[in-house]
């Protein structure tokens, strides 16, 4: 490409002597380098006195004003204002330049004065960059005074309706950076790029120039290599607008899987001398909406695996840094997501930069939350948003407000202002052929959704609430979304718990109760169990379920769920591990990555060693082309019965003795003394040489009748058996204890639920929670599960120290309390004692205590736990979320079903547990 086309980002190799736009920051660039300004707050904390504040910042998080959540009754009644003063100097040689002052974001009304004179009209609207030409107000080479008066709530009612009355924290302040930009009198004022996946590059350039000027543009890779291409003349248009179009061969399209970026350098010439040069990063990428079909990016129909994200940190509110943006995007991509929605306002520019470079689809949103801007205000702010964001290839959709906050008079302006003509959605509405209804039930749809003809893209679904939502129900939803051609995916609500540091409450974290406790990570990005469930469910490499029977040939059936990437770009490794509580041995290897195109199914041949079956578990790890782990799958090789034989010893030199006094059997073996109620069969007490073990009052049947009756004992060789009587009407549930000379005690239960549909099934024991210190168990972990959130765990040995974490209120993860799947065995340590439990029963759940009962205003989120403290379950409940009961999240959210057929013993549920209460038991 020669003559008129060149591109870049403030590159040093641009045309010689072309002036760059000079920038001088008056504030810091983020929350990690704020600059102190003079400050006066008119209300709330530290009001009515001049002091200093860091800029940028939200003043509440700096100890000023009043904390407001959007639903607070006084949220928009406050007259809270912040008065800022800052003195600065500008170079004398700027005298002949055009100097703008730029604010990237001020909440909410901003009146700006320079040296006592207004810079321009008051700006209304918090999340939009705006600028004033202050060339005539400055004292060049001398000190200048900047004064900014910021009203936390707007004098414009429509701005408050769109921004200040939402379901989120409301802050005040100059919360994004402030800088000066100095431009030559002849300069480029704006660049609008439209670069397609077909290599066609278009740009519209506005310039303050006269008729004798010309423009040149160069295109480069990020590595600095100049792109070849065919020369096209630059077409001049009236009003100093330049237009460029050319075809570039051999380009690599931008996708979230391969975020290829390019650079463009635009240079303005006067009399063949360069006078001004600007640069812009961009990507070759095409977005197309095909109604009744799908949303296509680069010709591929997209499934959005998305999350809603607020700009937020506990200590700094909406004031963020580039490092914060990198952290957020990396965490989102770690969950195997490919998309993020800006809820409910446009983000910092650096967040979009990171989405461009690391790869995320973005839905950018004009602010609105059940209310919207009036048309004149909305038109101005929409123009500011698109001018600030339009060249980012990551943005593939625009959003006009949220949940009724749509000013329909603005819809046509998106098309007018955006050179790429990206589709527009109305979140919560059916608009533009895209059905975005929030929090619809799994089976919802009368003439719409699964029973309609429009593209389905819920912009909010599975509303996280404490430990519900996000991963709970997602497997059912995603299975339907993936297989239905009209489903375009969706956006979970939401990314992080929004807890602010309350300067007025001893720096405690405040989520405004249930309102802000709805993230998949905590306020400091602590990972909840749903984080890993989503990571597995949304993995672009999908493994079919496989039982590792003796006939297993080392081949696993997989599916490529990438949109653009062949699986031969990934790496596959395996590990066979033999695990115990004290020892681990393993064998590792690599597997050849199969060549599978997006959407294809095939086989992963692990080529395992011949002795694979002697190990306990197979792990398969998949990493992407950037060596980031997609997920590690675990496939148990050994069943619980086999591992139990390695732990349990039934033979010993001791004897088992029994005494019968009134209704109690007292059994002694080794150093163990055990008391069983002969009328009920329940464990009354267990103790050893150190004292009571404290596990008591079980096994009690959950959602069934504990009707073990008429227990009798007999010796079977050296073993003592205590067995309840079976009666089809009175005592159809049966219990058998077998005590061995080794000290091990076997419990066998056969039981029936009371109803066809049950929340949970199993047996319960009591144990004082205050005595619990830790549990080391073999099974799936380390995170707890629910019936509708079984993914995201790994089989192994996990040591869990006791904590009292309430998800979304405390953030020590993994939580201790809850259900743990595929339990094989475990050692339970109290303050003074410990005991061990093993099982022969497959698919058993260990239950540890109960989280504090809590709900939401609609009683959808109500976690259920059985009676007692420690339980061994064969069925557990599902969990609801803020907007749905568990039953409406899909088949996995339904209650458990058990067919008993008239208490037929052959169909009874069966459970076998082994107990070791001995003080001298080996540590495990």
PDB file of N, CA, C and O in Angstrom, residues 334-374:
ATOM      1  N   UNK A 334     -11.180 -16.870  32.598  1.00  0.00           N
ATOM      2  CA  UNK A 334     -10.853 -18.092  33.329  1.00  0.00           C
ATOM      3  C   UNK A 334     -12.086 -18.971  33.501  1.00  0.00           C
ATOM      4  O   UNK A 334     -11.977 -20.196  33.585  1.00  0.00           O
ATOM      5  N   UNK A 335     -13.266 -18.358  33.544  1.00  0.00           N
ATOM      6  CA  UNK A 335     -14.515 -19.127  33.628  1.00  0.00           C
ATOM      7  C   UNK A 335     -14.965 -19.628  32.262  1.00  0.00           C
ATOM      8  O   UNK A 335     -16.086 -20.131  32.138  1.00  0.00           O
ATOM      9  N   UNK A 336     -14.110 -19.498  31.260  1.00  0.00           N
ATOM     10  CA  UNK A 336     -14.423 -19.912  29.891  1.00  0.00           C
ATOM     11  C   UNK A 336     -15.582 -19.117  29.293  1.00  0.00           C
ATOM     12  O   UNK A 336     -16.285 -19.604  28.402  1.00  0.00           O
ATOM     13  N   UNK A 337     -15.761 -17.907  29.765  1.00  0.00           N
ATOM     14  CA  UNK A 337     -16.733 -17.000  29.165  1.00  0.00           C
ATOM     15  C   UNK A 337     -16.113 -16.316  27.961  1.00  0.00           C
ATOM     16  O   UNK A 337     -14.886 -16.168  27.876  1.00  0.00           O
ATOM     17  N   UNK A 338     -16.953 -15.890  27.051  1.00  0.00           N
ATOM     18  CA  UNK A 338     -16.444 -15.165  25.882  1.00  0.00           C
ATOM     19  C   UNK A 338     -17.087 -13.803  25.722  1.00  0.00           C
ATOM     20  O   UNK A 338     -16.842 -13.119  24.720  1.00  0.00           O
ATOM     21  N   UNK A 339     -17.907 -13.380  26.710  1.00  0.00           N
ATOM     22  CA  UNK A 339     -18.652 -12.139  26.533  1.00  0.00           C
ATOM     23  C   UNK A 339     -18.906 -11.475  27.878  1.00  0.00           C
ATOM     24  O   UNK A 339     -18.977 -12.133  28.924  1.00  0.00           O
ATOM     25  N   UNK A 340     -19.069 -10.153  27.823  1.00  0.00           N
ATOM     26  CA  UNK A 340     -19.385  -9.383  29.022  1.00  0.00           C
ATOM     27  C   UNK A 340     -20.333  -8.262  28.624  1.00  0.00           C
ATOM     28  O   UNK A 340     -20.191  -7.652  27.563  1.00  0.00           O
ATOM     29  N   UNK A 341     -21.312  -8.050  29.469  1.00  0.00           N
ATOM     30  CA  UNK A 341     -22.252  -6.944  29.264  1.00  0.00           C
ATOM     31  C   UNK A 341     -21.915  -5.829  30.240  1.00  0.00           C
ATOM     32  O   UNK A 341     -21.702  -6.069  31.431  1.00  0.00           O
ATOM     33  N   UNK A 342     -21.895  -4.587  29.742  1.00  0.00           N
ATOM     34  CA  UNK A 342     -21.612  -3.432  30.577  1.00  0.00           C
ATOM     35  C   UNK A 342     -22.896  -2.999  31.278  1.00  0.00           C
ATOM     36  O   UNK A 342     -23.759  -2.370  30.690  1.00  0.00           O
ATOM     37  N   UNK A 343     -23.016  -3.398  32.514  1.00  0.00           N
ATOM     38  CA  UNK A 343     -24.240  -3.093  33.256  1.00  0.00           C
ATOM     39  C   UNK A 343     -23.927  -2.057  34.337  1.00  0.00           C
ATOM     40  O   UNK A 343     -23.056  -2.281  35.151  1.00  0.00           O
ATOM     41  N   UNK A 344     -24.640  -0.961  34.310  1.00  0.00           N
ATOM     42  CA  UNK A 344     -25.644  -0.526  33.337  1.00  0.00           C
ATOM     43  C   UNK A 344     -25.236   0.845  32.800  1.00  0.00           C
ATOM     44  O   UNK A 344     -26.002   1.812  32.828  1.00  0.00           O
ATOM     45  N   UNK A 345     -24.007   0.891  32.269  1.00  0.00           N
ATOM     46  CA  UNK A 345     -23.416   2.146  31.799  1.00  0.00           C
ATOM     47  C   UNK A 345     -22.115   1.782  31.080  1.00  0.00           C
ATOM     48  O   UNK A 345     -21.550   0.713  31.307  1.00  0.00           O
ATOM     49  N   UNK A 346     -21.621   2.656  30.231  1.00  0.00           N
ATOM     50  CA  UNK A 346     -20.353   2.346  29.551  1.00  0.00           C
ATOM     51  C   UNK A 346     -19.191   2.348  30.535  1.00  0.00           C
ATOM     52  O   UNK A 346     -19.193   3.078  31.527  1.00  0.00           O
ATOM     53  N   UNK A 347     -18.159   1.515  30.272  1.00  0.00           N
ATOM     54  CA  UNK A 347     -17.063   1.343  31.219  1.00  0.00           C
ATOM     55  C   UNK A 347     -15.925   2.320  30.975  1.00  0.00           C
ATOM     56  O   UNK A 347     -15.966   3.160  30.066  1.00  0.00           O
ATOM     57  N   UNK A 348     -14.873   2.162  31.791  1.00  0.00           N
ATOM     58  CA  UNK A 348     -13.627   2.880  31.531  1.00  0.00           C
ATOM     59  C   UNK A 348     -13.071   2.475  30.170  1.00  0.00           C
ATOM     60  O   UNK A 348     -13.222   1.321  29.737  1.00  0.00           O
ATOM     61  N   UNK A 349     -12.391   3.395  29.529  1.00  0.00           N
ATOM     62  CA  UNK A 349     -11.777   3.069  28.246  1.00  0.00           C
ATOM     63  C   UNK A 349     -10.768   1.942  28.348  1.00  0.00           C
ATOM     64  O   UNK A 349     -10.670   1.108  27.442  1.00  0.00           O
ATOM     65  N   UNK A 350     -10.036   1.871  29.479  1.00  0.00           N
ATOM     66  CA  UNK A 350      -9.024   0.815  29.582  1.00  0.00           C
ATOM     67  C   UNK A 350      -9.648  -0.565  29.706  1.00  0.00           C
ATOM     68  O   UNK A 350      -9.027  -1.557  29.334  1.00  0.00           O
ATOM     69  N   UNK A 351     -10.887  -0.657  30.192  1.00  0.00           N
ATOM     70  CA  UNK A 351     -11.537  -1.970  30.224  1.00  0.00           C
ATOM     71  C   UNK A 351     -11.791  -2.459  28.799  1.00  0.00           C
ATOM     72  O   UNK A 351     -11.569  -3.630  28.476  1.00  0.00           O
ATOM     73  N   UNK A 352     -12.232  -1.578  27.936  1.00  0.00           N
ATOM     74  CA  UNK A 352     -12.452  -1.961  26.544  1.00  0.00           C
ATOM     75  C   UNK A 352     -11.130  -2.275  25.854  1.00  0.00           C
ATOM     76  O   UNK A 352     -11.059  -3.186  25.022  1.00  0.00           O
ATOM     77  N   UNK A 353     -10.077  -1.545  26.195  1.00  0.00           N
ATOM     78  CA  UNK A 353      -8.756  -1.863  25.641  1.00  0.00           C
ATOM     79  C   UNK A 353      -8.368  -3.298  25.978  1.00  0.00           C
ATOM     80  O   UNK A 353      -7.842  -4.037  25.127  1.00  0.00           O
ATOM     81  N   UNK A 354      -8.616  -3.697  27.230  1.00  0.00           N
ATOM     82  CA  UNK A 354      -8.232  -5.037  27.662  1.00  0.00           C
ATOM     83  C   UNK A 354      -9.128  -6.092  27.004  1.00  0.00           C
ATOM     84  O   UNK A 354      -8.656  -7.171  26.623  1.00  0.00           O
ATOM     85  N   UNK A 355     -10.415  -5.799  26.849  1.00  0.00           N
ATOM     86  CA  UNK A 355     -11.298  -6.723  26.131  1.00  0.00           C
ATOM     87  C   UNK A 355     -10.831  -6.898  24.686  1.00  0.00           C
ATOM     88  O   UNK A 355     -10.900  -8.007  24.135  1.00  0.00           O
ATOM     89  N   UNK A 356     -10.354  -5.821  24.086  1.00  0.00           N
ATOM     90  CA  UNK A 356      -9.804  -5.909  22.733  1.00  0.00           C
ATOM     91  C   UNK A 356      -8.589  -6.831  22.690  1.00  0.00           C
ATOM     92  O   UNK A 356      -8.473  -7.701  21.818  1.00  0.00           O
ATOM     93  N   UNK A 357      -7.672  -6.623  23.626  1.00  0.00           N
ATOM     94  CA  UNK A 357      -6.378  -7.296  23.533  1.00  0.00           C
ATOM     95  C   UNK A 357      -6.412  -8.720  24.060  1.00  0.00           C
ATOM     96  O   UNK A 357      -5.704  -9.589  23.536  1.00  0.00           O
ATOM     97  N   UNK A 358      -7.234  -9.005  25.078  1.00  0.00           N
ATOM     98  CA  UNK A 358      -7.304 -10.358  25.627  1.00  0.00           C
ATOM     99  C   UNK A 358      -8.447 -11.165  25.031  1.00  0.00           C
ATOM    100  O   UNK A 358      -8.406 -12.399  25.058  1.00  0.00           O
ATOM    101  N   UNK A 359      -9.461 -10.504  24.518  1.00  0.00           N
ATOM    102  CA  UNK A 359     -10.510 -11.197  23.790  1.00  0.00           C
ATOM    103  C   UNK A 359     -11.775 -11.453  24.560  1.00  0.00           C
ATOM    104  O   UNK A 359     -11.915 -12.489  25.206  1.00  0.00           O
ATOM    105  N   UNK A 360     -12.726 -10.516  24.517  1.00  0.00           N
ATOM    106  CA  UNK A 360     -14.078 -10.717  25.013  1.00  0.00           C
ATOM    107  C   UNK A 360     -15.040  -9.964  24.112  1.00  0.00           C
ATOM    108  O   UNK A 360     -14.773  -8.815  23.743  1.00  0.00           O
ATOM    109  N   UNK A 361     -16.157 -10.609  23.754  1.00  0.00           N
ATOM    110  CA  UNK A 361     -17.256  -9.867  23.152  1.00  0.00           C
ATOM    111  C   UNK A 361     -17.820  -8.912  24.211  1.00  0.00           C
ATOM    112  O   UNK A 361     -17.958  -9.273  25.380  1.00  0.00           O
ATOM    113  N   UNK A 362     -18.196  -7.701  23.784  1.00  0.00           N
ATOM    114  CA  UNK A 362     -18.742  -6.704  24.707  1.00  0.00           C
ATOM    115  C   UNK A 362     -20.090  -6.225  24.213  1.00  0.00           C
ATOM    116  O   UNK A 362     -20.257  -5.928  23.021  1.00  0.00           O
ATOM    117  N   UNK A 363     -21.050  -6.168  25.135  1.00  0.00           N
ATOM    118  CA  UNK A 363     -22.288  -5.430  24.915  1.00  0.00           C
ATOM    119  C   UNK A 363     -22.153  -4.128  25.693  1.00  0.00           C
ATOM    120  O   UNK A 363     -22.123  -4.122  26.918  1.00  0.00           O
ATOM    121  N   UNK A 364     -22.036  -3.021  24.975  1.00  0.00           N
ATOM    122  CA  UNK A 364     -21.856  -1.704  25.602  1.00  0.00           C
ATOM    123  C   UNK A 364     -23.226  -1.067  25.782  1.00  0.00           C
ATOM    124  O   UNK A 364     -24.081  -1.152  24.891  1.00  0.00           O
ATOM    125  N   UNK A 365     -23.420  -0.401  26.924  1.00  0.00           N
ATOM    126  CA  UNK A 365     -24.783  -0.005  27.299  1.00  0.00           C
ATOM    127  C   UNK A 365     -24.888   1.473  27.634  1.00  0.00           C
ATOM    128  O   UNK A 365     -24.115   1.997  28.457  1.00  0.00           O
ATOM    129  N   UNK A 366     -25.843   2.130  26.999  1.00  0.00           N
ATOM    130  CA  UNK A 366     -26.253   3.473  27.411  1.00  0.00           C
ATOM    131  C   UNK A 366     -27.006   3.327  28.729  1.00  0.00           C
ATOM    132  O   UNK A 366     -27.871   2.467  28.876  1.00  0.00           O
ATOM    133  N   UNK A 367     -26.679   4.157  29.706  1.00  0.00           N
ATOM    134  CA  UNK A 367     -27.260   3.989  31.039  1.00  0.00           C
ATOM    135  C   UNK A 367     -28.783   4.107  31.008  1.00  0.00           C
ATOM    136  O   UNK A 367     -29.357   4.864  30.230  1.00  0.00           O
ATOM    137  N   UNK A 368     -29.396   3.342  31.870  1.00  0.00           N
ATOM    138  CA  UNK A 368     -30.841   3.344  32.041  1.00  0.00           C
ATOM    139  C   UNK A 368     -31.228   2.190  32.933  1.00  0.00           C
ATOM    140  O   UNK A 368     -30.676   1.093  32.797  1.00  0.00           O
ATOM    141  N   UNK A 369     -32.121   2.449  33.901  1.00  0.00           N
ATOM    142  CA  UNK A 369     -32.557   1.355  34.771  1.00  0.00           C
ATOM    143  C   UNK A 369     -34.009   1.644  35.157  1.00  0.00           C
ATOM    144  O   UNK A 369     -34.284   2.333  36.132  1.00  0.00           O
ATOM    145  N   UNK A 370     -34.924   1.109  34.366  1.00  0.00           N
ATOM    146  CA  UNK A 370     -36.364   1.332  34.520  1.00  0.00           C
ATOM    147  C   UNK A 370     -36.762   2.771  34.202  1.00  0.00           C
ATOM    148  O   UNK A 370     -37.939   3.074  34.084  1.00  0.00           O
ATOM    149  N   UNK A 371     -35.787   3.653  34.107  1.00  0.00           N
ATOM    150  CA  UNK A 371     -36.008   5.020  33.664  1.00  0.00           C
ATOM    151  C   UNK A 371     -34.971   5.353  32.626  1.00  0.00           C
ATOM    152  O   UNK A 371     -33.948   4.674  32.500  1.00  0.00           O
ATOM    153  N   UNK A 372     -35.199   6.405  31.852  1.00  0.00           N
ATOM    154  CA  UNK A 372     -34.252   6.708  30.770  1.00  0.00           C
ATOM    155  C   UNK A 372     -34.062   8.209  30.615  1.00  0.00           C
ATOM    156  O   UNK A 372     -34.818   9.027  31.162  1.00  0.00           O
ATOM    157  N   UNK A 373     -33.024   8.566  29.855  1.00  0.00           N
ATOM    158  CA  UNK A 373     -32.752   9.962  29.553  1.00  0.00           C
ATOM    159  C   UNK A 373     -33.845  10.525  28.645  1.00  0.00           C
ATOM    160  O   UNK A 373     -34.387   9.811  27.788  1.00  0.00           O
ATOM    161  N   UNK A 374     -34.121  11.821  28.808  1.00  0.00           N
ATOM    162  CA  UNK A 374     -34.978  12.462  27.814  1.00  0.00           C
ATOM    163  C   UNK A 374     -34.204  12.537  26.502  1.00  0.00           C
ATOM    164  O   UNK A 374     -32.988  12.325  26.451  1.00  0.00           O
TER     165      UNK A 374
END
